[in-house]
């Protein structure tokens, strides 16, 4: 019988596992609230992480997760923040939407990607411009998780409300207009908040009363974003921790971005 050379089937190579796979899967469990993850799903998650996340946890550079609306015209300003940060030395700034899909039909994929990237990055920069959209849900996640300690909020047209930022009567009136515009509190609560605002203003040596505030609000039509009271409270929390930077123009937003911790922009680029 003639000798037949056996057919050799190449062994399928196992997917590469990132060195911090334990940390990644812990983030996945947090995202899914302890939901069981199938073996195929785990392989896909770790393979994705091995491909997409090394630049995030590379210790030779600072990584920034940039959050914000992906709709026009808001996305342009979110990208402007990311681009500004990437001008720094040894920096990697990214949006979750720029990362490839994991292909997890059963699982809430965005939650998985959010928790993995928020866990691995050094800082989170969150841009807010409206009271609706996915970025507002992200605000809630940041305020209620350990990611809060590395997060910085950039809310458009938010008016400072603590004593340190109430410098004159105009600041008080703008903050009062923001309270009145809040979308989800009743008149009784708004009155109580106006009284608390005036008390903080008086402590900052601004002589004004609640009646005077109401009169000036009636005299001037002040346009402010209609953030909900929940969102205003989250912004104030960031403010109290010194990690809130309100802005009205893109230039102000980028100037505030330059104040984020990490490597500075090159000197020649700042001229």
PDB file of N, CA, C and O in Angstrom, residues 53-63 90 120 122:
ATOM      1  N   UNK A  53      -7.630  48.937  22.826  1.00  0.00           N
ATOM      2  CA  UNK A  53      -7.351  49.708  24.045  1.00  0.00           C
ATOM      3  C   UNK A  53      -5.892  49.878  24.455  1.00  0.00           C
ATOM      4  O   UNK A  53      -5.631  50.634  25.401  1.00  0.00           O
ATOM      5  N   UNK A  54      -4.911  49.222  23.817  1.00  0.00           N
ATOM      6  CA  UNK A  54      -3.531  49.439  24.283  1.00  0.00           C
ATOM      7  C   UNK A  54      -3.117  50.904  24.343  1.00  0.00           C
ATOM      8  O   UNK A  54      -2.391  51.313  25.261  1.00  0.00           O
ATOM      9  N   UNK A  55      -3.558  51.717  23.397  1.00  0.00           N
ATOM     10  CA  UNK A  55      -3.184  53.139  23.412  1.00  0.00           C
ATOM     11  C   UNK A  55      -3.777  53.864  24.610  1.00  0.00           C
ATOM     12  O   UNK A  55      -3.275  54.912  25.017  1.00  0.00           O
ATOM     13  N   UNK A  56      -4.851  53.307  25.184  1.00  0.00           N
ATOM     14  CA  UNK A  56      -5.494  53.957  26.324  1.00  0.00           C
ATOM     15  C   UNK A  56      -4.680  53.737  27.594  1.00  0.00           C
ATOM     16  O   UNK A  56      -4.456  54.673  28.375  1.00  0.00           O
ATOM     17  N   UNK A  57      -4.199  52.515  27.810  1.00  0.00           N
ATOM     18  CA  UNK A  57      -3.516  52.238  29.076  1.00  0.00           C
ATOM     19  C   UNK A  57      -1.993  52.255  28.939  1.00  0.00           C
ATOM     20  O   UNK A  57      -1.281  51.893  29.874  1.00  0.00           O
ATOM     21  N   UNK A  58      -1.481  52.692  27.809  1.00  0.00           N
ATOM     22  CA  UNK A  58      -0.045  52.842  27.643  1.00  0.00           C
ATOM     23  C   UNK A  58       0.467  53.838  28.679  1.00  0.00           C
ATOM     24  O   UNK A  58       0.084  55.000  28.683  1.00  0.00           O
ATOM     25  N   UNK A  59       1.350  53.401  29.546  1.00  0.00           N
ATOM     26  CA  UNK A  59       1.795  54.254  30.649  1.00  0.00           C
ATOM     27  C   UNK A  59       2.727  55.376  30.200  1.00  0.00           C
ATOM     28  O   UNK A  59       3.066  56.255  30.986  1.00  0.00           O
ATOM     29  N   UNK A  60       3.187  55.357  28.954  1.00  0.00           N
ATOM     30  CA  UNK A  60       4.064  56.421  28.472  1.00  0.00           C
ATOM     31  C   UNK A  60       3.288  57.627  27.973  1.00  0.00           C
ATOM     32  O   UNK A  60       3.875  58.566  27.457  1.00  0.00           O
ATOM     33  N   UNK A  61       1.978  57.585  28.082  1.00  0.00           N
ATOM     34  CA  UNK A  61       1.188  58.717  27.615  1.00  0.00           C
ATOM     35  C   UNK A  61      -0.052  58.892  28.480  1.00  0.00           C
ATOM     36  O   UNK A  61      -0.422  58.000  29.241  1.00  0.00           O
ATOM     37  N   UNK A  62      -0.674  60.060  28.364  1.00  0.00           N
ATOM     38  CA  UNK A  62      -1.894  60.365  29.105  1.00  0.00           C
ATOM     39  C   UNK A  62      -3.088  60.147  28.189  1.00  0.00           C
ATOM     40  O   UNK A  62      -3.110  60.651  27.064  1.00  0.00           O
ATOM     41  N   UNK A  63      -4.070  59.395  28.658  1.00  0.00           N
ATOM     42  CA  UNK A  63      -5.241  59.072  27.843  1.00  0.00           C
ATOM     43  C   UNK A  63      -6.467  59.816  28.354  1.00  0.00           C
ATOM     44  O   UNK A  63      -6.741  59.830  29.560  1.00  0.00           O
ATOM     45  N   UNK A  90       2.790  63.204  24.147  1.00  0.00           N
ATOM     46  CA  UNK A  90       2.459  61.893  24.714  1.00  0.00           C
ATOM     47  C   UNK A  90       1.022  61.835  25.206  1.00  0.00           C
ATOM     48  O   UNK A  90       0.752  61.521  26.375  1.00  0.00           O
ATOM     49  N   UNK A 120      -9.962  52.443  31.957  1.00  0.00           N
ATOM     50  CA  UNK A 120      -8.565  52.426  31.522  1.00  0.00           C
ATOM     51  C   UNK A 120      -7.959  53.807  31.310  1.00  0.00           C
ATOM     52  O   UNK A 120      -6.743  53.968  31.405  1.00  0.00           O
ATOM     53  N   UNK A 122      -6.985  57.898  31.785  1.00  0.00           N
ATOM     54  CA  UNK A 122      -6.494  58.689  32.910  1.00  0.00           C
ATOM     55  C   UNK A 122      -7.488  59.770  33.318  1.00  0.00           C
ATOM     56  O   UNK A 122      -7.637  60.067  34.502  1.00  0.00           O
TER      57      UNK A 122
END
